[in-house]
Every structure is written in structure tokens, then in C-alpha cells.
C-alpha positions as a printed NumPy array, in Angstrom:
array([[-33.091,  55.359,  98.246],
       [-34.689,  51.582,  97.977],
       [-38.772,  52.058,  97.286],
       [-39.158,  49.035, 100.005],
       [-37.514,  49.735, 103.393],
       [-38.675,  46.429, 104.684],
       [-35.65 ,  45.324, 106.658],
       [-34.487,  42.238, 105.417],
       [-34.538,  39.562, 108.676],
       [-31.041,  38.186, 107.75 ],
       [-28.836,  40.809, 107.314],
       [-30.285,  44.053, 109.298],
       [-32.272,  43.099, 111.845],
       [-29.693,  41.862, 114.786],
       [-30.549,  39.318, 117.519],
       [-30.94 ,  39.321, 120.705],
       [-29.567,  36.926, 123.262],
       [-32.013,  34.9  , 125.073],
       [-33.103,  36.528, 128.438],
       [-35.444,  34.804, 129.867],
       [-38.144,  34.006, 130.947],
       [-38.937,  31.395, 128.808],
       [-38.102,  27.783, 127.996],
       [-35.221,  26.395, 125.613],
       [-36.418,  23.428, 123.994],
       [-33.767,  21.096, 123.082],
       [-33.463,  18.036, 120.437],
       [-30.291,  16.361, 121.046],
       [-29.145,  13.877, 117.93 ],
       [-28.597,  10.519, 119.844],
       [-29.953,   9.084, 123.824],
       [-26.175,   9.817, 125.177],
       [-26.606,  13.533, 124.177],
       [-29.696,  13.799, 125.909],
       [-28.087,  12.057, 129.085],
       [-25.065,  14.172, 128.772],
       [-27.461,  17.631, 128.872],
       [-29.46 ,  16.091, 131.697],
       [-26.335,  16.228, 134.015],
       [-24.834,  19.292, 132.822],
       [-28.519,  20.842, 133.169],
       [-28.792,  19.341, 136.403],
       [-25.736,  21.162, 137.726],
       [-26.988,  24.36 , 137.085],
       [-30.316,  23.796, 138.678],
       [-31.915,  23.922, 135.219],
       [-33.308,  20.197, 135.612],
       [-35.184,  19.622, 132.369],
       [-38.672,  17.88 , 131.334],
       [-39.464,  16.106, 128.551],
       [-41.698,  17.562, 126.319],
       [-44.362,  15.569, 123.684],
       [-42.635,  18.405, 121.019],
       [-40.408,  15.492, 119.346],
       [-39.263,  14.192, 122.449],
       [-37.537,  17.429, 123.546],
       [-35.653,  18.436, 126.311],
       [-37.716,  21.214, 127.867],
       [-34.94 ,  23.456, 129.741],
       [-36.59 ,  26.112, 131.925],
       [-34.586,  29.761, 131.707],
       [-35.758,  32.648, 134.192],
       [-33.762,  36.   , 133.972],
       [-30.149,  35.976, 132.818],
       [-29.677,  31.863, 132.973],
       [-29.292,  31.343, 129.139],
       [-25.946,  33.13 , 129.394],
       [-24.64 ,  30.067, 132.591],
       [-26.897,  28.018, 130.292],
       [-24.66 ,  28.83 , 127.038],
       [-21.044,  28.673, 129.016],
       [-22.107,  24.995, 130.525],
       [-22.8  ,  23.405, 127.374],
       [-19.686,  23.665, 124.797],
       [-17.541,  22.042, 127.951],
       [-19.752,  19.04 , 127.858],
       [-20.658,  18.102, 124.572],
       [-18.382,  17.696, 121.467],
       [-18.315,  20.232, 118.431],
       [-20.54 ,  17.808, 116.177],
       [-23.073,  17.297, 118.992],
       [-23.578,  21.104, 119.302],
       [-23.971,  21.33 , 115.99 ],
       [-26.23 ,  18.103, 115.378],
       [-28.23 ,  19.665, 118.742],
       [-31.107,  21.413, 117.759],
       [-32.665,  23.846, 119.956],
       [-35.918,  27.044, 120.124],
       [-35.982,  29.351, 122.722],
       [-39.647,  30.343, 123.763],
       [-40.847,  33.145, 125.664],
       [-43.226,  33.049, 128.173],
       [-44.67 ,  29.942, 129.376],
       [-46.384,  28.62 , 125.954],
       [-45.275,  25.434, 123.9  ],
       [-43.526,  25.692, 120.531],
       [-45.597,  25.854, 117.806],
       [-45.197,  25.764, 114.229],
       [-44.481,  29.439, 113.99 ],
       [-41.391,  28.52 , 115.814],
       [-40.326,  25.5  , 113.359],
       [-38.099,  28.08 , 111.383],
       [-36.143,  29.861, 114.159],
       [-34.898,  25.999, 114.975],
       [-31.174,  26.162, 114.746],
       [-28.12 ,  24.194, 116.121],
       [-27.074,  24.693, 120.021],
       [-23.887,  25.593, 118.461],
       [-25.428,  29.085, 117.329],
       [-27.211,  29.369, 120.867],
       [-24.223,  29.163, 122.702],
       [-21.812,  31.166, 119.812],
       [-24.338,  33.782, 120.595],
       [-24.026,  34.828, 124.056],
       [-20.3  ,  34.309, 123.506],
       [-20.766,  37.45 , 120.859],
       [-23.294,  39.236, 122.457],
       [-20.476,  41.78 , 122.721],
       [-20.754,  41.838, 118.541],
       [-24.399,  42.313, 118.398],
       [-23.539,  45.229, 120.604],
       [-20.756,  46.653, 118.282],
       [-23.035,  46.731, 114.657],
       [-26.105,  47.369, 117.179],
       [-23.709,  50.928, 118.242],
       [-22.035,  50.992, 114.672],
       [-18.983,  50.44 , 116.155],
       [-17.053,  49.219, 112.61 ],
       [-14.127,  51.647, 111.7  ],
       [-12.745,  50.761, 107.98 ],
       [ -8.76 ,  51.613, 107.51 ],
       [ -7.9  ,  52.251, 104.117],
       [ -4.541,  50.978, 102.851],
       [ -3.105,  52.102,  99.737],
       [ -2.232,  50.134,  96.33 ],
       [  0.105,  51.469,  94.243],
       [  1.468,  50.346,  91.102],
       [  4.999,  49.194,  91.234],
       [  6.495,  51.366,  88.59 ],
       [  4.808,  54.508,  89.953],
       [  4.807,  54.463,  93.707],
       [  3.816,  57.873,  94.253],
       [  0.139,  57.311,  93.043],
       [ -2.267,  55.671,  94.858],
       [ -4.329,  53.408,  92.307],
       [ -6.762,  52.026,  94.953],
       [ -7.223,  51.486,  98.506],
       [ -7.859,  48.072, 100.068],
       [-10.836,  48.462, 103.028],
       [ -9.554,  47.036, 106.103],
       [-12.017,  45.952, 108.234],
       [-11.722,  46.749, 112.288],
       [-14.436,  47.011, 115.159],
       [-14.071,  49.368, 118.109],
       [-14.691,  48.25 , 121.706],
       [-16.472,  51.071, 124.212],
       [-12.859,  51.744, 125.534],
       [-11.568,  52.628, 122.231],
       [ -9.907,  49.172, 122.317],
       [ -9.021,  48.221, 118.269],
       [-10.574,  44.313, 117.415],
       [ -9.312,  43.023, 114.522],
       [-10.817,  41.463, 111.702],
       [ -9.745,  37.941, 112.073],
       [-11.562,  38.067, 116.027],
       [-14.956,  40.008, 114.195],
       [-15.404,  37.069, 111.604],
       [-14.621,  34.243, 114.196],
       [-17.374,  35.21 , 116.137],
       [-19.403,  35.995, 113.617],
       [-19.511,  32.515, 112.062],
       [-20.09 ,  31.186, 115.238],
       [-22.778,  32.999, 116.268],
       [-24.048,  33.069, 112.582],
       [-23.469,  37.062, 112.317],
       [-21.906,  36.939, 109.306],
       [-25.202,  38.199, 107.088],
       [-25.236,  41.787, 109.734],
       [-21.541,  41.71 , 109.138],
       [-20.918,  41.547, 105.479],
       [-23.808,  44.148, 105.248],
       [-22.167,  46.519, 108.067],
       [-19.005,  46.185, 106.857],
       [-19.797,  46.956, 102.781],
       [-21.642,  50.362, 104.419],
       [-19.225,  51.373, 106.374],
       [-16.985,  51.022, 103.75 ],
       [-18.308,  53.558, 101.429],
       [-19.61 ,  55.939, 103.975],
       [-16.429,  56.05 , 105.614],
       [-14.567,  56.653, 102.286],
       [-17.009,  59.662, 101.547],
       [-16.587,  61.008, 105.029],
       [-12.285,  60.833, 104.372],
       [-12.44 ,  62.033, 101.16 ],
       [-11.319,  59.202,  99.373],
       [-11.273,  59.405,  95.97 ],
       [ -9.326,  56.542,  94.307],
       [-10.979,  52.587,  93.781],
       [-12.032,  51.188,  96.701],
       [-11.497,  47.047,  97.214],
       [-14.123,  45.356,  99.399],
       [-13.692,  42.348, 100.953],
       [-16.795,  40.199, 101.135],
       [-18.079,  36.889, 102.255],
       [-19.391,  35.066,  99.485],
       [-22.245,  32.703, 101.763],
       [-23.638,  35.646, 103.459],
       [-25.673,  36.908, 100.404],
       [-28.846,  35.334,  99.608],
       [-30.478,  37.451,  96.961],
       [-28.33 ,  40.09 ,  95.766],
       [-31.098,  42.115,  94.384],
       [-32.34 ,  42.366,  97.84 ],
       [-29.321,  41.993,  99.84 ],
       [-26.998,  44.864,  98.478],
       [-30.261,  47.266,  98.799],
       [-28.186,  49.349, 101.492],
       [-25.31 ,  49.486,  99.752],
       [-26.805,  51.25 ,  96.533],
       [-28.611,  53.483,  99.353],
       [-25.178,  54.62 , 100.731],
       [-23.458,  54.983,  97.339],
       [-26.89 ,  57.112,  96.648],
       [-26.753,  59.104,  99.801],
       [-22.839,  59.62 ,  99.463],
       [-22.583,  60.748,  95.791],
       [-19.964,  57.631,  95.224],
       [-19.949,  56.097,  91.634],
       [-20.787,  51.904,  91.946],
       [-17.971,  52.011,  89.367],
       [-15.218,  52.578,  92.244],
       [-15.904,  49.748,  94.253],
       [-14.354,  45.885,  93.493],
       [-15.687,  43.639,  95.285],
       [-13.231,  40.414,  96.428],
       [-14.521,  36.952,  96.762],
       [-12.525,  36.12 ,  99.976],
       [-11.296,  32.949,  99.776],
       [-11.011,  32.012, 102.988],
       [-14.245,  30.94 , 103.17 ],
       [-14.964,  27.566, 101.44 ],
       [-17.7  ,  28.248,  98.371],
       [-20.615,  26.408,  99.016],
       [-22.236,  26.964,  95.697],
       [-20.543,  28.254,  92.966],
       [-23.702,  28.576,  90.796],
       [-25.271,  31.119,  93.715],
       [-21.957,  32.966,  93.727],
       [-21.972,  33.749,  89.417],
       [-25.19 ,  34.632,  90.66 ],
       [-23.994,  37.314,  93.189],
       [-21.187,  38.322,  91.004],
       [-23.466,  38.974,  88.04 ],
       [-25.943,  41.002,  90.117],
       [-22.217,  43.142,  91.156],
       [-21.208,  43.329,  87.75 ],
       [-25.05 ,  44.558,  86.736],
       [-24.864,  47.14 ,  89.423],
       [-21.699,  48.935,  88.214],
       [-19.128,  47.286,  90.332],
       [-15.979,  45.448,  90.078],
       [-15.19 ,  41.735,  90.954],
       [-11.667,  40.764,  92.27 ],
       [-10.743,  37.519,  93.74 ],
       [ -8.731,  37.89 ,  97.277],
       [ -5.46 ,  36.262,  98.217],
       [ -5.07 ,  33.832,  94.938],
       [ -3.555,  30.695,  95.352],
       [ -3.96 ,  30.784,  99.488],
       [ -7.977,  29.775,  99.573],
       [-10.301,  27.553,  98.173],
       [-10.082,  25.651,  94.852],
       [ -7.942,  28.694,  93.251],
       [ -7.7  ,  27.847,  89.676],
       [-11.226,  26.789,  89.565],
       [-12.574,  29.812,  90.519],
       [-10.111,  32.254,  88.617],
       [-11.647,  30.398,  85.678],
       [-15.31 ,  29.824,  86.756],
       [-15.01 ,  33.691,  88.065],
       [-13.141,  35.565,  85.768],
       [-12.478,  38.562,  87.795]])
């Protein structure tokens, strides 16, 4: 097990949607944003103030209203105003402060996440069920070589979601740290708990790692607690997910390749820059 068990604030602690009370604080990009959140805000009885904070909006939320707040907004303003929106939710009846300067983030990810509160709910439950397909090499079909981990999430019904729905929402409601980290557990605890025996291939997202070091600290602890060798598990750089610094990602693969593990780039020639980063890479 990892010496520090200081959960890391990104990846494994989850958050929670704003209930109320409290104010959201608001700093739209441009004086036609502002007017355009006025009416909207106005239609749900939520008339704001103007607050000496930077000229915010001050939006007041009692019980439950950040979730008629959040379903409002994205039919009003355009996808680059969300995004250029900033916005703080405070508790209580204080004024932000500069303790609250880094929890700023766009209105997009207060609005993506009530719309995945449902999410937050699934990793909160461990909801994440990993189906293991098998590779086989062409000349001997009989023998399973490796299994690829297919990722799927489990409603309260028993209802299947798949993957592509999980990391839709999770960009959007910038989820994809909890996840990656979710999803590269469940993986290897669910392999142990099926007996599976062969390689294992792990998709993950390559921009929801910020220190490896730190980062993959509960994914030695479940290769510790499981008995699995770090030598079974490839890793694949999905490319479906644009790179937004190729430097940090040698980084992230060198920290892999440290560890034990493989490195295997996903779906080649269908992502990203493809050439470049089967040289840069060199999986």
C-alpha cells in the first residue's frame, strides 16, 4: 500500500452538485452575456445583484435551485459563452474570497455537472463493471493472448451505460480525472476477482493524469492488494482524445514504463496526429 493516503483532490475525491444555500457568483465574458443571464435569471425568480467581486453577477440559490439554475442556462447562451463564463458557488451567505479564486471554473462545468450528477453517483456507488474481450492471435485462435478491458457503468436498475455515454459526460462535467482512476481499478480488481490470467489492455485518457507518480498511487495499491504482476497490464493512449502536450504524455508513459507496465497506442490511424505519435511514442 502507498505510505501517503492523502487523497489526491483531482482524481478521488468526487464533487458534489451545488445545493444550496448559497450564492453563484458569475463573470460573464462580454455586457450581452451578462444581459442575456439577467433575463434567463429573471425567469426563474433568481434576479441577480451585482457584486464589487469583478463586477459579478451575484445569483442567489436556496435549496435545490442550482439544478433549474443549470437546465436554464445552456438554452440561452452559446457553447463558447458557457465556456468563456466563469462562475464560484459559495455557501452560506459570505462573499468570495481568495480561498475561492481556485475553484473558479467555466459555467460550462457548472451546468455539465448537474447534468451528471447521475455519474458522481455511479463511481460514488462503484458502479463500473469492466467486460473483458479476448485477443487472439490469428494463426492460433484457440489461445487467448490478452484481453482488451471494456469499460461499462451500471445504472441502480441494472440498466448497462456504455462507454461512449460515461466519457461524454465526463468531459463535460470535467469527471474524467475520477474516471480514468475508477476505471484503471476496476480493471485489475475485476480481472483478479474473474480469474483472469492472460495481458490485460487498458484504455486510458492521456489529459487526465497530472503527476503519474502521484496519480497511478491506487493502481499500484490494487495490483498490491490483488497479487497481479504490473508486467500484465498495457496501457493504450486513446486517441480519441486530442494530446494536449506531448512532452507531459512521454512523461506519463515513462513513469508506466518505470512501473512495470506496457504502452500500446489505441485505434492507429483513426485519432489524433497518428504517425506522429507512433514515432514520438514508440509503443
Amino acid at each position: 500500500m502507498s505510505d501517503d493516503h492523502t487523497p489526491c483532490p483531482r482524481c478521488e475525491v468526487l464533487p458534489d452538485p451545488v445545493a444550496g444555500p448559497g450564492t453563484l457568483y458569475l463573470w460573464p465574458p462580454l455586457g450581452h452575456t451578462a444581459g442575456k443571464l439577467h433575463r434567463a435569471l429573471e425567469e426563474l425568480g433568481l434576479t441577480p445583484a451585482t457584486h464589487t467581486a469583478g463586477n459579478a453577477l451575484a445569483v442567489p440559490l436556496s435549496e435545490g435551485r442550482g439544478a433549474a439554475c443549470a437546465g436554464k442556462l445552456p438554452a440561452v447562451l452559446s457553447g463558447p459563452e458557457l465556456r468563456d463564463t466563469k462562475a464560484v458557488f459559495v455557501a452560506g451567505d459570505r462573499a468570495p474570497d481568495f480561498g475561492d479564486a481556485g475553484r473558479v471554473a467555466p459555467l460550462a462545468e457548472f451546468v455539465g455537472l448537474f447534468e451528471g450528477r447521475w455519474l458522481v453517483d455511479l463511481l460514488r456507488d462503484d458502479r463500473l463493471d469492466m467486460h473483458f474481450q479476448p485477443i487472439v492471435r490469428a494463426d492460433a485462435p484457440e489461445t487467448v493472448h490478452a484481453h482488451e478491458c471494456l469499460l461499462r457503468g451500471r445504472q441502480p436498475d441494472g440498466e448497462q451505460v456504455p462507454a461512449g455515454r460515461l466519457l461524454d459526460v465526463a468531459g463535460r462535467a470535467d469527471l474524467m480525472f475520477p474516471l480514468d482512476r475508477a476505471a484503471r481499478v476496476a480493471a485489475v480488481t475485476q480481472a483478479a476477482r474473474h480469474g483472469t490470467d492472460a495481458r490485460l489492455f487498458v484504455n486510458f485518457a492521456p489529459n487526465a493524469l497530472y503527476d503519474p507518480a502521484f496519480c497511478l498511487r491506487t493502481t499500484r495499491d490494487a495490483l498490491a492488494e490483488t497479487g497481479i504482476d504490473p508486467a500484465r497490464l498495457t496501457f493504450e493512449v486513446t486517441e480519441s482524445e486530442r494530446i494536449r502536450d506531448l512532452d507531459h504524455l512521454q512523461y506519463i508513459l515513462g513513469e508506466y514504463r518505470r512501473l512495470g507496465f506496457g504502452v500500446a497506442l489505441d485505434d492507429l490511424g483513426a485519432g489524433y496526429a497518428s504517425l506522429t505519435l507512433l514515432n514520438e511514442i514508440r509503443p
